[in-house]
Every structure is written in C-alpha cells, then in structure tokens.
Amino acid sequence: TLFVDKIDPQSGTALEIGSSGDTISVPSGATINLSNATQTGVGGANTPAFLAKPAVAQSSISDDTLTKISFTEVLDTANGYNGSRFTPGVVGYYQVNAMVKATDSTDNGYGAKLVIYKNGSIDTSIENQWDGNAQMQTAILSVAGVIYLDADDYIEVYASFNTADSGNAQIGTEGQFSAYKLIGV
C-alpha cells in the first residue's frame, strides 16, 4: 500500500499505471473524477449510428397505403445505411427515431401513419397514427423507441396519408431517420 496525495511522471508528461495485460481495479465506493480531464478510450461509443434526411419530396404516396420512405445519408459510422434501410452489423439495443411531414395539397387529409418496419414487418412498438377530419393539409409524424437488433436485422420507415381525394398526398423534405446503439446494455 502506497499513501500519497499526488503522483507525477519522472520525465515527460505521461504517467503509466500497470503494464499491458494488467487489470487496474477501482474499489466499490471510489469515485473517478474526469470532469477536468481529456478522456480517450474511456467508456463506450454509441456506434454503429446513422442519420439520414429526405433529399427530395416523395409524391408517390398511395392513398391510405403504407409506403417505404427514402432518405439520403448524412452520417453513417459503419456503412450500415443504404438509402432506405439500416442494417447494424452489431447486435444490441438501438434507439431508433423517424420524423416526416405528410401533406395533401387540397386540405382533404384525415389520417396519417408513420411506422418502423423491422425485417419487412411493422414493429408495433414504434408506430404513430394520427386521425383527424377531412380538412387536414399537413401531418407532422414522429416515432422513437428502442429496438433489439441482431447484426443482420434491418429497419425501414413507412408512412401513409389517408385523403378524401387520392393522389394528392406526398412526403416532404422535412424530417429524418436515425439510429444508434445504446452502450451499457
């Protein structure tokens, strides 16, 4: 046991504790204060992760029919996103988020839905449905939740807009689709 208040390196600016392969233990109840330190290699990373946004309006939304939404990649830490689908490549729990703006140019919308599909089927834990009357022009829809994904599972975003006069519904350029792996679970 060594009792000291401060340890400085003998030369240079690096202090090494232990050798390669050693385990450095911090006893229960002890606190490591890193608030003023530069940290590297500590903790974990919320990766893989991606962020994608709609680049162009998608006007091919069939009336009251769930349609796959395409997004343009903004960030992809592990090359898991391909234009409409995210495949993580790493097993774990993922925070998944999606938001779109659905519009009907003739103000005759009365329902909209946004869902996350997992492996080609609706993941009922992440679904948003909005019902109104036949006077709705715009619906901002968002979904968020945690999904367990195997390395080869995939997720996609689907949306629908129910209108009184089919053919006028579209998904705008506002919104995003993102996911990241939760650390520590």
Coordinates of N, CA and C in Angstrom, one line a residue:
T1 N 0.9 -1.2 0.0 CA 0.0 0.0 0.0 C 0.9 1.2 0.0
L2 N 0.6 2.1 -0.9 CA 1.3 3.4 -1.0 C 0.4 4.5 -0.7
F3 N 0.7 5.4 0.3 CA -0.1 6.5 0.6 C 0.5 7.8 0.1
V4 N -0.1 8.4 -0.9 CA 0.4 9.7 -1.4 C -0.8 10.5 -1.9
D5 N -0.6 11.8 -2.0 CA -1.6 12.7 -2.5 C -1.5 13.0 -4.0
K6 N -0.3 12.8 -4.5 CA -0.1 13.2 -5.9 C 1.1 12.4 -6.5
I7 N 0.9 11.9 -7.7 CA 2.0 11.2 -8.4 C 2.2 11.9 -9.7
D8 N 3.4 12.3 -10.0 CA 3.8 12.9 -11.2 C 4.8 12.0 -12.0
P9 N 4.8 12.1 -13.3 CA 5.8 11.3 -14.0 C 7.2 11.7 -13.8
Q10 N 8.1 10.8 -13.8 CA 9.5 11.1 -13.5 C 10.1 12.0 -14.6
S11 N 9.7 11.7 -15.9 CA 10.1 12.5 -17.0 C 9.0 12.6 -18.0
G12 N 8.9 13.7 -18.8 CA 7.9 13.8 -19.8 C 6.5 14.2 -19.2
T13 N 5.4 13.8 -19.9 CA 4.1 14.2 -19.4 C 3.2 13.0 -19.3
A14 N 3.7 11.8 -19.5 CA 2.8 10.6 -19.5 C 3.1 9.8 -18.2
L15 N 2.0 9.4 -17.6 CA 2.2 8.5 -16.4 C 1.5 7.2 -16.7
E16 N 2.2 6.1 -16.6 CA 1.7 4.8 -16.9 C 1.4 4.1 -15.6
I17 N 0.3 3.5 -15.5 CA -0.1 2.7 -14.3 C -0.3 1.2 -14.8
G18 N 0.5 0.3 -14.3 CA 0.5 -1.1 -14.7 C 1.1 -1.3 -16.1
S19 N 1.1 -2.5 -16.5 CA 1.7 -2.9 -17.8 C 0.6 -3.6 -18.7
S20 N 0.9 -3.8 -19.9 CA 0.0 -4.4 -20.9 C -0.5 -5.7 -20.3
G21 N -1.8 -5.9 -20.3 CA -2.4 -7.2 -19.8 C -2.8 -7.1 -18.3
D22 N -2.3 -6.1 -17.6 CA -2.7 -5.9 -16.2 C -4.2 -5.4 -16.1
T23 N -4.8 -5.7 -15.0 CA -6.1 -5.2 -14.7 C -6.0 -4.2 -13.6
I24 N -6.5 -3.0 -13.8 CA -6.4 -1.9 -12.8 C -7.8 -1.9 -12.2
S25 N -7.9 -2.1 -10.9 CA -9.2 -2.1 -10.2 C -9.5 -0.8 -9.5
V26 N -10.7 -0.4 -9.5 CA -11.1 0.7 -8.7 C -12.1 0.1 -7.7
P27 N -11.9 0.3 -6.4 CA -12.8 -0.4 -5.4 C -14.2 0.3 -5.4
S28 N -15.1 -0.5 -5.0 CA -16.5 -0.1 -4.8 C -16.6 1.1 -3.9
G29 N -17.4 2.1 -4.3 CA -17.5 3.3 -3.5 C -16.5 4.4 -3.8
A30 N -15.5 4.1 -4.6 CA -14.5 5.1 -5.0 C -15.1 5.9 -6.2
T31 N -14.6 7.1 -6.4 CA -15.1 8.0 -7.5 C -13.9 8.4 -8.3
I32 N -14.0 8.2 -9.6 CA -13.0 8.7 -10.6 C -13.6 10.0 -11.1
N33 N -12.9 11.1 -10.9 CA -13.4 12.4 -11.3 C -12.6 12.8 -12.6
L34 N -13.3 12.8 -13.8 CA -12.7 13.1 -15.0 C -13.3 14.4 -15.6
S35 N -13.9 15.2 -14.7 CA -14.6 16.4 -15.2 C -13.6 17.4 -15.8
N36 N -12.4 17.4 -15.4 CA -11.4 18.4 -16.0 C -10.3 17.7 -16.8
A37 N -10.5 16.5 -17.1 CA -9.5 15.7 -17.9 C -9.9 15.5 -19.3
T38 N -9.0 15.3 -20.2 CA -9.2 14.9 -21.5 C -9.3 13.4 -21.5
Q39 N -10.4 12.8 -22.0 CA -10.6 11.4 -21.9 C -10.4 10.7 -23.3
T40 N -9.7 9.6 -23.3 CA -9.6 8.8 -24.5 C -9.7 7.4 -24.1
G41 N -10.4 6.6 -24.9 CA -10.6 5.2 -24.6 C -11.3 4.9 -23.4
V42 N -12.1 5.8 -22.8 CA -12.9 5.6 -21.6 C -14.3 5.5 -22.0
G43 N -15.1 4.6 -21.4 CA -16.5 4.5 -21.7 C -16.7 3.7 -22.9
G44 N -17.7 4.1 -23.7 CA -18.1 3.4 -24.9 C -18.5 4.4 -25.9
A45 N -18.9 3.9 -27.1 CA -19.4 4.7 -28.2 C -20.8 4.3 -28.6
N46 N -21.6 5.2 -28.9 CA -23.0 4.8 -29.4 C -22.9 4.6 -30.9
T47 N -22.1 3.6 -31.2 CA -22.0 3.2 -32.6 C -22.2 1.7 -32.7
P48 N -22.7 1.2 -33.9 CA -22.9 2.0 -35.1 C -24.1 3.0 -34.9
A49 N -24.0 4.0 -35.8 CA -25.0 5.0 -35.8 C -25.2 5.6 -37.2
F50 N -26.4 6.1 -37.5 CA -26.5 6.8 -38.8 C -27.6 7.9 -38.6
L51 N -27.6 8.8 -39.6 CA -28.5 9.8 -39.7 C -28.8 10.1 -41.2
A52 N -30.1 10.1 -41.6 CA -30.4 10.3 -43.0 C -31.6 11.3 -43.0
K53 N -31.7 12.1 -44.1 CA -32.7 13.1 -44.2 C -33.3 12.9 -45.6
P54 N -34.6 13.3 -45.8 CA -35.2 13.2 -47.1 C -34.6 14.3 -48.0
A55 N -34.1 13.9 -49.2 CA -33.4 14.9 -50.1 C -34.5 15.5 -51.0
V56 N -35.4 14.8 -51.4 CA -36.5 15.3 -52.3 C -37.8 14.9 -51.8
A57 N -38.9 15.6 -52.1 CA -40.2 15.2 -51.8 C -40.6 13.9 -52.5
Q58 N -41.3 13.1 -51.8 CA -41.8 11.8 -52.3 C -43.3 11.9 -52.6
S59 N -43.6 12.1 -53.8 CA -45.0 12.3 -54.2 C -45.7 11.0 -54.6
S60 N -45.0 9.9 -54.5 CA -45.7 8.6 -54.9 C -46.3 7.9 -53.7
I61 N -47.0 8.7 -52.9 CA -47.6 8.1 -51.7 C -49.0 7.7 -52.1
S62 N -49.3 6.4 -52.2 CA -50.7 6.0 -52.5 C -51.6 6.3 -51.3
D63 N -52.8 6.6 -51.6 CA -53.8 7.0 -50.6 C -54.0 5.8 -49.6
D64 N -53.8 6.2 -48.3 CA -54.0 5.2 -47.2 C -53.3 3.9 -47.3
T65 N -52.1 4.0 -47.9 CA -51.2 2.8 -48.1 C -49.8 3.1 -47.6
L66 N -49.4 2.2 -46.7 CA -48.0 2.4 -46.2 C -47.0 2.2 -47.3
T67 N -46.2 3.3 -47.4 CA -45.2 3.4 -48.5 C -43.8 3.6 -47.9
K68 N -42.8 2.8 -48.4 CA -41.4 3.0 -47.9 C -40.9 4.4 -48.2
I69 N -40.3 5.0 -47.2 CA -39.7 6.3 -47.4 C -38.2 6.2 -47.6
S70 N -37.7 7.0 -48.6 CA -36.3 7.0 -48.9 C -35.7 8.2 -48.2
F71 N -34.5 8.1 -47.7 CA -33.7 9.2 -47.1 C -32.3 9.2 -47.7
T72 N -31.6 10.3 -47.6 CA -30.3 10.5 -48.1 C -29.4 10.5 -46.8
E73 N -28.3 9.7 -46.9 CA -27.4 9.5 -45.8 C -26.7 10.8 -45.5
V74 N -26.6 11.2 -44.2 CA -25.8 12.3 -43.7 C -24.6 11.8 -42.9
L75 N -24.9 10.8 -42.1 CA -23.8 10.2 -41.2 C -24.1 8.7 -41.2
D76 N -23.0 8.0 -41.3 CA -23.1 6.5 -41.2 C -21.7 6.0 -40.7
T77 N -21.6 5.6 -39.4 CA -20.4 5.3 -38.8 C -19.9 3.9 -39.2
A78 N -20.7 3.0 -39.8 CA -20.3 1.6 -40.1 C -20.8 1.2 -41.4
N79 N -21.2 2.1 -42.3 CA -21.7 1.7 -43.6 C -22.9 0.7 -43.5
G80 N -23.8 1.0 -42.6 CA -25.0 0.2 -42.4 C -26.2 0.7 -43.1
Y81 N -26.2 1.9 -43.6 CA -27.4 2.5 -44.2 C -27.3 2.6 -45.7
N82 N -28.3 2.3 -46.4 CA -28.2 2.2 -47.9 C -29.3 2.9 -48.7
G83 N -29.9 3.9 -48.1 CA -30.9 4.7 -48.9 C -32.3 4.6 -48.3
S84 N -32.6 3.5 -47.8 CA -33.9 3.3 -47.1 C -33.9 2.3 -45.9
R85 N -32.8 1.6 -45.8 CA -32.7 0.5 -44.9 C -31.4 0.6 -44.1
F86 N -31.5 0.4 -42.7 CA -30.3 0.3 -41.9 C -30.2 -1.1 -41.3
T87 N -29.0 -1.7 -41.6 CA -28.6 -3.0 -41.1 C -27.4 -2.7 -40.2
P88 N -27.5 -3.0 -38.8 CA -26.5 -2.5 -37.9 C -25.1 -3.2 -38.0
G89 N -25.1 -4.5 -38.3 CA -23.9 -5.3 -38.3 C -23.4 -5.6 -36.9
V90 N -24.0 -5.1 -35.8 CA -23.6 -5.3 -34.5 C -24.9 -5.6 -33.6
V91 N -24.9 -6.6 -32.9 CA -26.0 -7.0 -32.0 C -26.2 -6.0 -30.9
G92 N -27.4 -5.6 -30.6 CA -27.7 -4.8 -29.4 C -29.0 -4.1 -29.5
Y93 N -29.2 -3.2 -28.5 CA -30.4 -2.4 -28.4 C -30.1 -1.1 -29.1
Y94 N -31.0 -0.6 -29.9 CA -30.8 0.6 -30.7 C -31.9 1.6 -30.4
Q95 N -31.6 2.9 -30.2 CA -32.5 4.0 -30.2 C -32.8 4.3 -31.6
V96 N -34.0 4.2 -32.0 CA -34.5 4.5 -33.4 C -35.4 5.7 -33.4
N97 N -35.2 6.6 -34.4 CA -36.0 7.8 -34.5 C -36.4 8.0 -35.9
A98 N -37.6 8.5 -36.2 CA -38.0 8.9 -37.5 C -39.0 10.0 -37.4
M99 N -39.0 10.9 -38.4 CA -39.9 12.0 -38.4 C -40.1 12.4 -39.9
V100 N -41.4 12.6 -40.3 CA -41.7 13.0 -41.7 C -42.8 14.0 -41.6
K101 N -42.9 14.8 -42.7 CA -44.1 15.7 -42.9 C -44.9 15.2 -44.1
A102 N -46.1 14.9 -43.8 CA -47.0 14.4 -44.9 C -48.0 15.6 -45.2
T103 N -48.2 15.8 -46.5 CA -49.1 16.9 -46.9 C -50.1 16.4 -47.9
D104 N -51.3 17.1 -48.0 CA -52.3 16.9 -49.0 C -52.6 18.3 -49.6
S105 N -52.3 18.5 -50.8 CA -52.4 19.9 -51.4 C -53.8 20.4 -51.4
T106 N -54.8 19.6 -51.2 CA -56.2 20.0 -51.3 C -56.9 20.1 -49.9
D107 N -56.2 20.0 -48.9 CA -56.7 20.0 -47.5 C -57.8 19.0 -47.2
N108 N -57.6 17.8 -47.8 CA -58.6 16.8 -47.6 C -58.1 15.6 -46.8
G109 N -57.0 15.7 -46.1 CA -56.5 14.6 -45.3 C -57.2 14.4 -44.1
Y110 N -57.3 13.1 -43.7 CA -58.0 12.8 -42.4 C -57.3 11.7 -41.6
G111 N -56.1 11.4 -42.0 CA -55.4 10.3 -41.2 C -54.0 10.1 -41.8
A112 N -53.1 9.9 -40.9 CA -51.7 9.6 -41.3 C -51.1 8.6 -40.4
K113 N -50.1 7.9 -40.8 CA -49.4 6.9 -40.0 C -47.9 6.9 -40.4
L114 N -47.1 6.7 -39.4 CA -45.6 6.5 -39.5 C -45.2 5.3 -38.7
V115 N -44.5 4.4 -39.3 CA -44.1 3.2 -38.6 C -42.7 2.8 -38.9
I116 N -42.1 2.1 -38.0 CA -40.8 1.5 -38.3 C -41.0 0.0 -38.6
Y117 N -40.5 -0.4 -39.7 CA -40.5 -1.8 -40.1 C -39.2 -2.5 -39.6
K118 N -39.3 -3.7 -39.1 CA -38.1 -4.5 -38.8 C -38.2 -5.8 -39.6
N119 N -37.3 -6.0 -40.4 CA -37.2 -7.2 -41.2 C -38.4 -7.4 -42.1
G120 N -39.0 -6.3 -42.6 CA -40.1 -6.4 -43.5 C -41.5 -6.4 -42.9
S121 N -41.6 -6.3 -41.6 CA -42.9 -6.2 -40.9 C -42.9 -5.1 -39.9
I122 N -44.1 -4.6 -39.6 CA -44.3 -3.5 -38.7 C -43.8 -3.9 -37.3
D123 N -43.0 -3.1 -36.7 CA -42.6 -3.2 -35.3 C -43.6 -2.4 -34.5
T124 N -44.6 -3.1 -34.0 CA -45.7 -2.4 -33.3 C -45.3 -1.5 -32.1
S125 N -44.1 -1.7 -31.7 CA -43.7 -0.9 -30.5 C -43.3 0.5 -31.0
I126 N -43.1 0.7 -32.3 CA -42.7 2.0 -32.8 C -43.7 2.4 -34.0
E127 N -44.8 2.9 -33.6 CA -45.8 3.3 -34.6 C -46.6 4.5 -34.1
N128 N -46.9 5.4 -35.0 CA -47.6 6.6 -34.7 C -48.8 6.8 -35.7
Q129 N -50.0 6.9 -35.3 CA -51.1 7.1 -36.1 C -51.9 8.3 -35.7
W130 N -52.2 9.2 -36.6 CA -52.9 10.4 -36.3 C -54.2 10.5 -37.1
D131 N -55.3 10.7 -36.5 CA -56.6 10.7 -37.2 C -57.2 12.1 -37.0
G132 N -57.8 12.6 -38.0 CA -58.4 13.9 -37.9 C -59.7 13.9 -38.7
N133 N -60.1 15.1 -39.3 CA -61.3 15.1 -40.1 C -60.8 15.4 -41.6
A134 N -61.7 15.5 -42.5 CA -61.3 15.7 -43.9 C -60.9 17.1 -44.2
Q135 N -60.2 17.8 -43.3 CA -59.8 19.2 -43.5 C -58.3 19.3 -43.3
M136 N -57.6 18.2 -43.0 CA -56.2 18.3 -42.7 C -55.3 18.4 -43.9
Q137 N -54.4 19.4 -43.9 CA -53.5 19.5 -45.0 C -52.1 19.0 -44.7
T138 N -51.7 19.1 -43.4 CA -50.3 18.7 -43.0 C -50.4 17.8 -41.8
A139 N -49.5 16.8 -41.7 CA -49.4 16.0 -40.5 C -47.9 15.8 -40.3
I140 N -47.4 16.3 -39.2 CA -46.0 16.0 -38.8 C -46.0 14.8 -37.9
L141 N -45.4 13.7 -38.3 CA -45.4 12.5 -37.6 C -44.0 12.1 -37.2
S142 N -43.9 11.6 -35.9 CA -42.6 11.2 -35.5 C -42.8 9.9 -34.6
V143 N -41.8 9.1 -34.6 CA -41.7 7.9 -33.8 C -40.3 7.7 -33.2
A144 N -40.3 7.2 -32.1 CA -39.0 6.9 -31.4 C -39.1 5.8 -30.4
G145 N -38.1 5.0 -30.3 CA -38.2 3.9 -29.3 C -36.9 3.1 -29.4
V146 N -36.8 2.1 -28.6 CA -35.7 1.2 -28.5 C -36.1 -0.1 -29.1
I147 N -35.3 -0.6 -30.0 CA -35.5 -1.9 -30.7 C -34.2 -2.8 -30.5
Y148 N -34.4 -4.1 -30.2 CA -33.3 -5.0 -30.2 C -33.1 -5.5 -31.7
L149 N -31.8 -5.4 -32.1 CA -31.5 -5.8 -33.5 C -30.3 -6.8 -33.5
D150 N -30.5 -7.9 -34.2 CA -29.3 -8.7 -34.5 C -28.5 -8.1 -35.5
A151 N -27.3 -8.6 -35.8 CA -26.4 -8.0 -36.7 C -27.0 -7.9 -38.1
D152 N -27.8 -8.9 -38.5 CA -28.3 -8.8 -39.9 C -29.8 -8.4 -39.9
D153 N -30.4 -8.0 -38.8 CA -31.7 -7.4 -38.9 C -31.7 -6.1 -39.6
Y154 N -32.8 -5.6 -40.1 CA -32.8 -4.3 -40.8 C -34.1 -3.5 -40.4
I155 N -34.0 -2.2 -40.4 CA -35.2 -1.4 -40.1 C -35.4 -0.4 -41.3
E156 N -36.6 0.0 -41.5 CA -37.0 0.9 -42.5 C -38.2 1.8 -42.0
V157 N -38.4 2.9 -42.7 CA -39.5 3.8 -42.3 C -40.6 3.7 -43.4
Y158 N -41.9 3.5 -43.0 CA -43.0 3.5 -43.9 C -44.0 4.6 -43.4
A159 N -44.7 5.3 -44.3 CA -45.7 6.3 -44.0 C -46.9 6.1 -44.9
S160 N -48.0 6.6 -44.4 CA -49.2 6.7 -45.2 C -50.0 8.0 -44.9
F161 N -50.8 8.5 -45.8 CA -51.6 9.6 -45.6 C -53.0 9.3 -46.2
N162 N -54.0 9.3 -45.4 CA -55.3 9.0 -45.9 C -56.0 10.3 -46.3
T163 N -56.4 10.4 -47.5 CA -57.0 11.6 -48.0 C -58.4 11.3 -48.7
A164 N -59.2 12.3 -48.7 CA -60.6 12.2 -49.3 C -60.5 12.1 -50.8
D165 N -59.4 12.7 -51.4 CA -59.2 12.7 -52.8 C -57.8 12.1 -53.1
S166 N -57.7 10.8 -53.4 CA -56.4 10.1 -53.5 C -55.6 10.8 -54.6
G167 N -54.3 10.7 -54.4 CA -53.4 11.2 -55.5 C -52.7 12.5 -55.1
N168 N -53.1 13.2 -54.0 CA -52.5 14.4 -53.7 C -51.6 14.4 -52.5
A169 N -51.3 13.2 -52.0 CA -50.5 13.1 -50.8 C -49.0 13.0 -51.2
Q170 N -48.2 13.6 -50.3 CA -46.8 13.5 -50.5 C -46.0 13.6 -49.2
I171 N -44.8 13.1 -49.2 CA -43.9 13.3 -48.0 C -42.9 14.3 -48.4
G172 N -42.8 15.3 -47.6 CA -41.9 16.5 -47.9 C -40.4 16.2 -47.6
T173 N -39.6 17.3 -47.7 CA -38.2 17.2 -47.5 C -37.8 17.4 -46.0
E174 N -38.8 17.7 -45.2 CA -38.5 17.8 -43.8 C -38.5 16.5 -43.1
G175 N -37.6 16.3 -42.1 CA -37.6 15.1 -41.3 C -36.3 14.4 -41.3
Q176 N -36.3 13.2 -40.7 CA -35.1 12.4 -40.6 C -35.4 11.0 -40.2
F177 N -34.4 10.2 -40.3 CA -34.4 8.8 -39.9 C -33.0 8.5 -39.3
S178 N -33.0 8.0 -38.0 CA -31.7 7.8 -37.4 C -31.7 6.7 -36.4
A179 N -30.6 6.2 -36.0 CA -30.5 5.1 -35.0 C -29.1 5.1 -34.5
Y180 N -28.9 4.7 -33.2 CA -27.6 4.5 -32.7 C -27.7 3.4 -31.6
K181 N -26.6 2.6 -31.5 CA -26.5 1.5 -30.5 C -26.4 2.1 -29.1
L182 N -27.2 1.6 -28.2 CA -27.1 2.0 -26.8 C -25.9 1.3 -26.1
I183 N -25.1 2.0 -25.4 CA -24.0 1.4 -24.7 C -24.4 1.0 -23.3
G184 N -23.8 0.0 -22.8 CA -24.1 -0.5 -21.4 C -25.2 -1.4 -21.3
V185 N -25.8 -1.9 -22.4 CA -26.9 -2.9 -22.3 C -26.7 -4.1 -23.1

